Amino acid sequence: MNDKRPLHTLQSQMENPATPLEREIAELGPWFHNLRLEGGVQTAPNHPLGDFPAFKWAALAPVLPMDLSGWTALDVGCNAGFYSFELARRGARVTGIEPDAHYLAQASWAARRLGLEGQVQFEQASVYGLARRRGRFDLVLFMGVFYHLRHPLLALDILSELTGRLMVFQTMTMPGEEVWGTPVNFEFKERNLMRQPGWPKMAFIEHQFAGDPTNWWAPNHAGVEALARSAGLRVTTRPAHEIYLCEPVQDEPAYMASARIKELREATGQEHEA
């Protein structure tokens, strides 16, 4: 058993492994994704969140095409690969990126166990490292990562440029569903408008949330939609709480797109590249 990695409150460790498969799972633990393998064996049957992330997929699955043959997909922060495998089963060619070598080892191992190596490839990379990647993916999954980033809007801009058809954007949010129609422009003396309940905003988490020091941000609902718009995306539907299905905006004003892309390239060191 791997005894070098502490058990996080939202991870699960295989208890009392009895079979060779269970012993492999225990050695690769702890697990954040509960994967179902042959014989009904699960990687995280005692997950503190329940059957995670299957219950999130149950809400998302109906709004994605059943047949993704010919599609390319990017799974950002893929962890042990649950969503990557589900997309691959629908026919997509999936690239999963994950900065944590521990989870990446789980994903690669699971791909072999599930016979999906030909459909899925995993890379050790961060979302910021995608800034220089050329081309687009038909589908981008950006789930459970945004609020862990110190530079969240930069990451959203990077991924917007890589989104060809659809993006699934999921983030922890502040309580409340209010949306206030923010003005296109307003004066310094009108700053009190930003105190409206439905004004787009994000709460900054200085220390820890749920025992995790990498939780930095929690936007409100209005903030998520506004952030998406500012990145050149349009929210088309909300299949579940905190999950947003987005598509690239086709009629974004040229001056807005130009300013966004210019700043993105400067922030990622590409301002002098052709």
GROMACS .gro file of C-alpha atoms in nm:
model
  274
    1MET     CA    1   0.000   0.000   0.000
    2ASN     CA    2   0.115   0.354  -0.078
    3ASP     CA    3   0.181   0.506   0.266
    4LYS     CA    4   0.359   0.820   0.142
    5ARG     CA    5   0.050   1.014   0.035
    6PRO     CA    6  -0.181   1.147   0.309
    7LEU     CA    7  -0.549   1.058   0.287
    8HIS     CA    8  -0.742   1.372   0.200
    9THR     CA    9  -1.092   1.417   0.337
   10LEU     CA   10  -1.238   1.368  -0.014
   11GLN     CA   11  -1.036   1.061  -0.103
   12SER     CA   12  -1.094   0.695  -0.034
   13GLN     CA   13  -0.861   0.404   0.032
   14MET     CA   14  -0.943   0.041  -0.047
   15GLU     CA   15  -0.994  -0.135   0.287
   16ASN     CA   16  -0.896  -0.498   0.349
   17PRO     CA   17  -0.805  -0.586  -0.012
   18ALA     CA   18  -0.861  -0.956  -0.068
   19THR     CA   19  -0.804  -1.016  -0.441
   20PRO     CA   20  -0.509  -0.931  -0.668
   21LEU     CA   21  -0.717  -0.658  -0.833
   22GLU     CA   22  -0.814  -0.506  -0.498
   23ARG     CA   23  -0.452  -0.513  -0.388
   24GLU     CA   24  -0.352  -0.323  -0.702
   25ILE     CA   25  -0.622  -0.066  -0.629
   26ALA     CA   26  -0.500  -0.030  -0.270
   27GLU     CA   27  -0.140   0.012  -0.387
   28LEU     CA   28  -0.247   0.293  -0.623
   29GLY     CA   29  -0.461   0.464  -0.357
   30PRO     CA   30  -0.592   0.685  -0.221
   31TRP     CA   31  -0.855   0.751  -0.491
   32PHE     CA   32  -1.069   1.055  -0.565
   33HIS     CA   33  -1.258   0.893  -0.857
   34ASN     CA   34  -1.467   0.585  -0.798
   35LEU     CA   35  -1.419   0.370  -1.108
   36ARG     CA   36  -1.613   0.051  -1.172
   37LEU     CA   37  -1.396  -0.233  -1.298
   38GLU     CA   38  -1.448  -0.596  -1.390
   39GLY     CA   39  -1.652  -0.806  -1.152
   40GLY     CA   40  -1.814  -0.498  -0.999
   41VAL     CA   41  -1.496  -0.400  -0.816
   42GLN     CA   42  -1.479  -0.027  -0.735
   43THR     CA   43  -1.176   0.189  -0.670
   44ALA     CA   44  -1.342   0.410  -0.405
   45PRO     CA   45  -1.652   0.230  -0.275
   46ASN     CA   46  -1.636   0.425   0.053
   47HIS     CA   47  -1.598   0.769  -0.101
   48PRO     CA   48  -1.714   1.044   0.140
   49LEU     CA   49  -1.922   1.203  -0.140
   50GLY     CA   50  -2.091   0.876  -0.235
   51ASP     CA   51  -2.060   0.736  -0.586
   52PHE     CA   52  -1.837   1.015  -0.712
   53PRO     CA   53  -1.820   1.136  -0.982
   54ALA     CA   54  -2.087   0.905  -1.126
   55PHE     CA   55  -2.369   1.115  -0.984
   56LYS     CA   56  -2.232   1.425  -1.159
   57TRP     CA   57  -2.201   1.232  -1.485
   58ALA     CA   58  -2.562   1.116  -1.452
   59ALA     CA   59  -2.673   1.480  -1.472
   60LEU     CA   60  -2.433   1.572  -1.752
   61ALA     CA   61  -2.461   1.265  -1.974
   62PRO     CA   62  -2.808   1.339  -2.120
   63VAL     CA   63  -2.707   1.679  -2.260
   64LEU     CA   64  -2.400   1.550  -2.445
   65PRO     CA   65  -2.425   1.368  -2.779
   66MET     CA   66  -2.458   0.992  -2.733
   67ASP     CA   67  -2.239   0.935  -3.038
   68LEU     CA   68  -1.911   1.126  -3.021
   69SER     CA   69  -1.746   0.935  -3.303
   70GLY     CA   70  -1.508   1.167  -3.487
   71TRP     CA   71  -1.500   1.413  -3.196
   72THR     CA   72  -1.187   1.511  -3.007
   73ALA     CA   73  -1.221   1.585  -2.638
   74LEU     CA   74  -1.002   1.747  -2.375
   75ASP     CA   75  -1.049   1.652  -2.009
   76VAL     CA   76  -0.881   1.918  -1.795
   77GLY     CA   77  -0.768   1.792  -1.455
   78CYS     CA   78  -0.874   1.441  -1.550
   79ASN     CA   79  -0.774   1.286  -1.217
   80ALA     CA   80  -0.816   0.906  -1.247
   81GLY     CA   81  -0.997   0.942  -1.579
   82PHE     CA   82  -1.364   0.881  -1.502
   83TYR     CA   83  -1.497   1.141  -1.748
   84SER     CA   84  -1.231   1.059  -2.006
   85PHE     CA   85  -1.344   0.699  -2.009
   86GLU     CA   86  -1.712   0.791  -2.039
   87LEU     CA   87  -1.640   1.013  -2.340
   88ALA     CA   88  -1.422   0.742  -2.497
   89ARG     CA   89  -1.705   0.491  -2.461
   90ARG     CA   90  -1.915   0.727  -2.673
   91GLY     CA   91  -1.651   0.723  -2.945
   92ALA     CA   92  -1.446   1.035  -2.874
   93ARG     CA   93  -1.069   1.049  -2.895
   94VAL     CA   94  -0.980   1.191  -2.557
   95THR     CA   95  -0.678   1.374  -2.421
   96GLY     CA   96  -0.673   1.394  -2.043
   97ILE     CA   97  -0.434   1.633  -1.871
   98GLU     CA   98  -0.346   1.607  -1.503
   99PRO     CA   99  -0.060   1.777  -1.314
  100ASP     CA  100  -0.059   1.524  -1.029
  101ALA     CA  101   0.153   1.217  -1.108
  102HIS     CA  102  -0.036   1.012  -0.849
  103TYR     CA  103  -0.371   1.052  -1.026
  104LEU     CA  104  -0.205   1.019  -1.366
  105ALA     CA  105  -0.073   0.676  -1.269
  106GLN     CA  106  -0.425   0.573  -1.166
  107ALA     CA  107  -0.569   0.693  -1.497
  108SER     CA  108  -0.311   0.510  -1.708
  109TRP     CA  109  -0.360   0.191  -1.508
  110ALA     CA  110  -0.739   0.214  -1.536
  111ALA     CA  111  -0.723   0.273  -1.914
  112ARG     CA  112  -0.541  -0.057  -1.951
  113ARG     CA  113  -0.787  -0.240  -1.723
  114LEU     CA  114  -1.082  -0.100  -1.919
  115GLY     CA  115  -0.929  -0.165  -2.261
  116LEU     CA  116  -0.950   0.202  -2.362
  117GLU     CA  117  -0.581   0.277  -2.428
  118GLY     CA  118  -0.656   0.330  -2.798
  119GLN     CA  119  -0.918   0.596  -2.727
  120VAL     CA  120  -0.756   0.789  -2.443
  121GLN     CA  121  -0.415   0.944  -2.389
  122PHE     CA  122  -0.303   1.108  -2.067
  123GLU     CA  123  -0.047   1.383  -2.024
  124GLN     CA  124   0.111   1.538  -1.716
  125ALA     CA  125   0.034   1.906  -1.770
  126SER     CA  126  -0.145   2.203  -1.618
  127VAL     CA  127  -0.416   2.412  -1.777
  128TYR     CA  128  -0.170   2.701  -1.821
  129GLY     CA  129   0.056   2.475  -2.023
  130LEU     CA  130  -0.218   2.447  -2.285
  131ALA     CA  131  -0.167   2.808  -2.392
  132ARG     CA  132   0.071   2.710  -2.672
  133ARG     CA  133  -0.130   2.413  -2.795
  134ARG     CA  134  -0.255   2.465  -3.148
  135GLY     CA  135  -0.585   2.349  -3.291
  136ARG     CA  136  -0.916   2.296  -3.115
  137PHE     CA  137  -1.103   2.019  -2.942
  138ASP     CA  138  -1.466   1.957  -3.024
  139LEU     CA  139  -1.545   1.916  -2.656
  140VAL     CA  140  -1.363   2.056  -2.353
  141LEU     CA  141  -1.441   1.934  -2.000
  142PHE     CA  142  -1.340   2.194  -1.743
  143MET     CA  143  -1.484   2.039  -1.429
  144GLY     CA  144  -1.376   2.086  -1.071
  145VAL     CA  145  -1.062   2.285  -1.158
  146PHE     CA  146  -1.153   2.655  -1.189
  147TYR     CA  147  -1.176   2.729  -0.817
  148HIS     CA  148  -0.839   2.562  -0.751
  149LEU     CA  149  -0.655   2.808  -0.976
  150ARG     CA  150  -0.489   3.130  -0.868
  151HIS     CA  151  -0.541   3.271  -1.219
  152PRO     CA  152  -0.887   3.139  -1.309
  153LEU     CA  153  -0.989   3.380  -1.587
  154LEU     CA  154  -0.656   3.325  -1.762
  155ALA     CA  155  -0.729   2.952  -1.761
  156LEU     CA  156  -1.080   3.009  -1.895
  157ASP     CA  157  -0.942   3.226  -2.176
  158ILE     CA  158  -0.691   2.957  -2.268
  159LEU     CA  159  -0.958   2.689  -2.282
  160SER     CA  160  -1.201   2.908  -2.473
  161GLU     CA  161  -0.944   2.932  -2.752
  162LEU     CA  162  -0.926   2.551  -2.758
  163THR     CA  163  -1.303   2.492  -2.765
  164GLY     CA  164  -1.441   2.404  -3.106
  165ARG     CA  165  -1.802   2.308  -3.027
  166LEU     CA  166  -1.880   2.266  -2.658
  167MET     CA  167  -1.735   2.329  -2.316
  168VAL     CA  168  -1.861   2.181  -1.991
  169PHE     CA  169  -1.773   2.431  -1.719
  170GLN     CA  170  -1.822   2.321  -1.358
  171THR     CA  171  -1.711   2.511  -1.053
  172MET     CA  172  -1.787   2.550  -0.686
  173THR     CA  173  -2.005   2.858  -0.644
  174MET     CA  174  -2.131   3.097  -0.380
  175PRO     CA  175  -2.491   3.045  -0.267
  176GLY     CA  176  -2.760   3.227  -0.463
  177GLU     CA  177  -2.917   3.222  -0.809
  178GLU     CA  178  -2.981   3.595  -0.852
  179VAL     CA  179  -2.882   3.762  -1.179
  180TRP     CA  180  -2.890   4.140  -1.199
  181GLY     CA  181  -2.874   4.306  -1.538
  182THR     CA  182  -2.538   4.478  -1.513
  183PRO     CA  183  -2.503   4.799  -1.715
  184VAL     CA  184  -2.280   4.820  -2.019
  185ASN     CA  185  -2.113   5.121  -1.862
  186PHE     CA  186  -2.144   5.319  -1.539
  187GLU     CA  187  -1.968   5.600  -1.356
  188PHE     CA  188  -1.733   5.606  -1.055
  189LYS     CA  189  -2.007   5.754  -0.839
  190GLU     CA  190  -2.231   5.456  -0.919
  191ARG     CA  191  -2.004   5.191  -0.769
  192ASN     CA  192  -2.274   5.106  -0.517
  193LEU     CA  193  -2.439   4.913  -0.803
  194MET     CA  194  -2.178   4.641  -0.751
  195ARG     CA  195  -2.345   4.563  -0.418
  196GLN     CA  196  -2.659   4.438  -0.593
  197PRO     CA  197  -2.727   4.072  -0.496
  198GLY     CA  198  -2.708   3.952  -0.857
  199TRP     CA  199  -2.394   4.143  -0.953
  200PRO     CA  200  -2.129   3.904  -1.096
  201LYS     CA  201  -1.865   3.847  -0.831
  202MET     CA  202  -1.619   3.599  -0.685
  203ALA     CA  203  -1.530   3.534  -0.323
  204PHE     CA  204  -1.160   3.492  -0.254
  205ILE     CA  205  -1.059   3.216  -0.010
  206GLU     CA  206  -0.741   3.329   0.159
  207HIS     CA  207  -0.667   3.022   0.369
  208GLN     CA  208  -0.843   2.686   0.341
  209PHE     CA  209  -1.185   2.559   0.246
  210ALA     CA  210  -1.291   2.204   0.336
  211GLY     CA  211  -0.937   2.143   0.457
  212ASP     CA  212  -0.790   2.218   0.112
  213PRO     CA  213  -0.548   2.514   0.076
  214THR     CA  214  -0.583   2.503  -0.305
  215ASN     CA  215  -0.944   2.625  -0.297
  216TRP     CA  216  -0.903   2.990  -0.396
  217TRP     CA  217  -1.225   3.120  -0.553
  218ALA     CA  218  -1.603   3.082  -0.542
  219PRO     CA  219  -1.795   3.283  -0.805
  220ASN     CA  220  -2.168   3.339  -0.774
  221HIS     CA  221  -2.404   3.211  -1.043
  222ALA     CA  222  -2.416   3.548  -1.217
  223GLY     CA  223  -2.037   3.555  -1.203
  224VAL     CA  224  -2.001   3.221  -1.379
  225GLU     CA  225  -2.218   3.335  -1.668
  226ALA     CA  226  -2.038   3.670  -1.690
  227LEU     CA  227  -1.695   3.506  -1.679
  228ALA     CA  228  -1.798   3.274  -1.961
  229ARG     CA  229  -1.920   3.566  -2.172
  230SER     CA  230  -1.599   3.758  -2.108
  231ALA     CA  231  -1.403   3.457  -2.239
  232GLY     CA  232  -1.602   3.440  -2.563
  233LEU     CA  233  -1.844   3.168  -2.450
  234ARG     CA  234  -2.220   3.152  -2.419
  235VAL     CA  235  -2.400   2.940  -2.160
  236THR     CA  236  -2.663   2.733  -2.341
  237THR     CA  237  -2.796   2.519  -2.056
  238ARG     CA  238  -2.741   2.419  -1.695
  239PRO     CA  239  -2.786   2.043  -1.667
  240ALA     CA  240  -2.730   2.053  -1.290
  241HIS     CA  241  -2.630   2.282  -1.006
  242GLU     CA  242  -2.287   2.434  -1.075
  243ILE     CA  243  -2.260   2.272  -1.420
  244TYR     CA  244  -2.278   2.493  -1.730
  245LEU     CA  245  -2.280   2.383  -2.094
  246CYS     CA  246  -2.119   2.650  -2.311
  247GLU     CA  247  -2.046   2.709  -2.676
  248PRO     CA  248  -1.817   2.961  -2.849
  249VAL     CA  249  -1.982   3.293  -2.928
  250GLN     CA  250  -2.001   3.344  -3.303
  251ASP     CA  251  -2.081   3.716  -3.300
  252GLU     CA  252  -1.844   3.841  -3.030
  253PRO     CA  253  -1.752   4.206  -3.100
  254ALA     CA  254  -1.415   4.214  -3.273
  255TYR     CA  255  -1.269   4.469  -3.032
  256MET     CA  256  -1.351   4.247  -2.733
  257ALA     CA  257  -1.203   3.934  -2.891
  258SER     CA  258  -0.892   4.123  -2.999
  259ALA     CA  259  -0.832   4.268  -2.653
  260ARG     CA  260  -0.887   3.931  -2.484
  261ILE     CA  261  -0.653   3.742  -2.717
  262LYS     CA  262  -0.387   4.013  -2.697
  263GLU     CA  263  -0.383   3.999  -2.317
  264LEU     CA  264  -0.388   3.619  -2.321
  265ARG     CA  265  -0.078   3.609  -2.540
  266GLU     CA  266   0.102   3.865  -2.327
  267ALA     CA  267   0.018   3.674  -2.008
  268THR     CA  268   0.146   3.347  -2.153
  269GLY     CA  269   0.460   3.486  -2.317
  270GLN     CA  270   0.337   3.459  -2.676
  271GLU     CA  271   0.316   3.828  -2.763
  272HIS     CA  272   0.608   3.807  -3.009
  273GLU     CA  273   0.509   3.476  -3.169
  274ALA     CA  274   0.362   3.471  -3.517
   0.00000   0.00000   0.00000
